[in-house]
Amino acid sequence: MKDLTIKVSLHGNTGNIMMMYLSALKLQSDLGYGTVCNVRIPLFNISIPDIDTSRSFGIHDREYINSRVHGRLSNDGYRHILPNSNAAFISLEGYSQHVENFPDRRTAGYEKLFPFCSDNDQYGGPDDLVINIRGGEILTGLHPDYTVLPPEFYEHLIQKTGKKPIFYGQLTPSPYLDELKQRFPGARFIASRGEALDFDYIRRSHYIVPALSTFSWLAAWLSDAKKIFFPVAGVLSPKQHRSSMLLPFDDPRYEFYVFPIYHSRDVSHYREYLDPVRTAWQYVPTEELRQACACPNKPTLNDALSVFSVTDYLNTYGDISSFHSTYGAVGLINHFCSDGFWEGKHPVQFDDKYYANAYPSAAMDVAMGRYDTLLDHYMIVGHKMGYKPRA
């Protein structure tokens, strides 16, 4: 078989790039050929130069496509179509954050690919519960899916396990960190010692609570931990962060705790988004969560028409104003029934952040997979309960 260039497009932080690299390696393995290029991970001294493909034809796994399939690469499909194509390369342009993209943790030899730090002998032992904390830029509300977790969740795990808590990571001074220290006066707080030692500390530990980050996810997943207490929240929830799927259902080390959909704000206002979900999370058995992620309720045309607003539809989709100017309201209704609904157009202007914060039980229903989106919840049941689509 001819060689094929598998080009990685680099996005974001170390955790993101590591996931892209792993996805490229898995594609290479599934195809049985190919040369991976354009990878730089200084944390592990990985530097693979780019290959010029500007004069070649290739397949582009574009970011907007990759995000619509929860980050999963179409490896089986590529293996089928490539031999009879003129593609000289595949360009992986999305984040590729899907657990099935990665080579098997048990057989892939990750210790050689991502070696342990030889100068580190610190980690959480069998009597410790390592709680990774991510502070830094996420405390500004930089991204709505990078949230902090409620102290009540940590309190529950400490009581459940009887382990001694170690809060490790980016302990950026903030009202949130102040609350953690007040609630857990006997805990150890260990500030970040740099990217390499942080990754190594988490990876060597026996009992882990990851932070909501790809970096923390990878360190826990690559570990030999006895138990990983996994918060299905924010960027680690496929119902909230829809461009990824990072729930390792087939890994018995994981214990899943599902949180309602909730969005971050600047840490000075963290109570406003954290208070509604402080005790709203719940433990969910693996098989129940697997099924919940696969079988959401979907709204019917009847559901959508039950909340349809002519004014909202016109204001949202100005390109169809001719239907309104020619036929009035009935023109927009007919357009929605014949085209708009099937194209995924919204029947009403909807504010996800408002709805999630105002109705935590609805946000939990979505997080549990009972409904695919918050808007779906509103269309199917929310409006019948008197819920509002926006402030």
Short mmCIF file of C-alpha atoms in Angstrom, two decimals, residues 149-150 152-153 156-157 160 229-233 255-262 276-286 288-289 292 360-370:
data_model
loop_
_atom_site.label_atom_id
_atom_site.label_comp_id
_atom_site.label_asym_id
_atom_site.label_seq_id
_atom_site.Cartn_x
_atom_site.Cartn_y
_atom_site.Cartn_z
CA LEU A 149 -16.94 21.61 41.00
CA PRO A 150 -18.90 22.09 44.23
CA GLU A 152 -20.04 19.27 48.54
CA PHE A 153 -19.02 16.77 45.86
CA HIS A 156 -19.13 13.29 49.73
CA LEU A 157 -16.18 11.43 48.20
CA LYS A 160 -17.42 7.74 51.14
CA PHE A 229 -14.16 9.28 40.63
CA PHE A 230 -15.27 10.93 37.42
CA PRO A 231 -17.33 14.16 37.34
CA VAL A 232 -19.54 14.08 34.24
CA ALA A 233 -19.72 17.86 34.05
CA GLU A 255 -17.19 5.67 39.01
CA PHE A 256 -19.42 8.26 37.32
CA TYR A 257 -21.13 11.23 38.95
CA VAL A 258 -23.43 13.22 36.69
CA PHE A 259 -23.95 16.96 37.15
CA PRO A 260 -26.67 19.14 35.67
CA ILE A 261 -25.71 21.35 32.76
CA TYR A 262 -24.21 24.49 34.26
CA PRO A 276 -27.95 25.70 42.17
CA VAL A 277 -25.95 22.49 41.60
CA ARG A 278 -24.16 22.07 44.93
CA THR A 279 -26.10 18.91 45.82
CA ALA A 280 -27.84 18.25 42.49
CA TRP A 281 -25.25 15.79 41.15
CA GLN A 282 -25.80 12.04 41.48
CA TYR A 283 -23.92 8.78 41.14
CA VAL A 284 -25.02 6.88 38.04
CA PRO A 285 -24.09 3.22 37.36
CA THR A 286 -22.03 2.76 34.24
CA GLU A 288 -27.37 3.26 33.06
CA LEU A 289 -25.20 6.16 31.95
CA ALA A 292 -28.73 7.44 28.82
CA PRO A 360 -31.57 22.88 37.52
CA SER A 361 -33.85 19.83 37.31
CA ALA A 362 -34.16 20.38 33.55
CA ALA A 363 -30.39 20.76 33.30
CA MET A 364 -30.02 17.45 35.14
CA ASP A 365 -32.49 15.74 32.79
CA VAL A 366 -30.31 16.78 29.86
CA ALA A 367 -27.10 15.74 31.61
CA MET A 368 -28.66 12.34 32.27
CA GLY A 369 -29.52 11.94 28.61
CA ARG A 370 -33.29 12.05 29.02
#
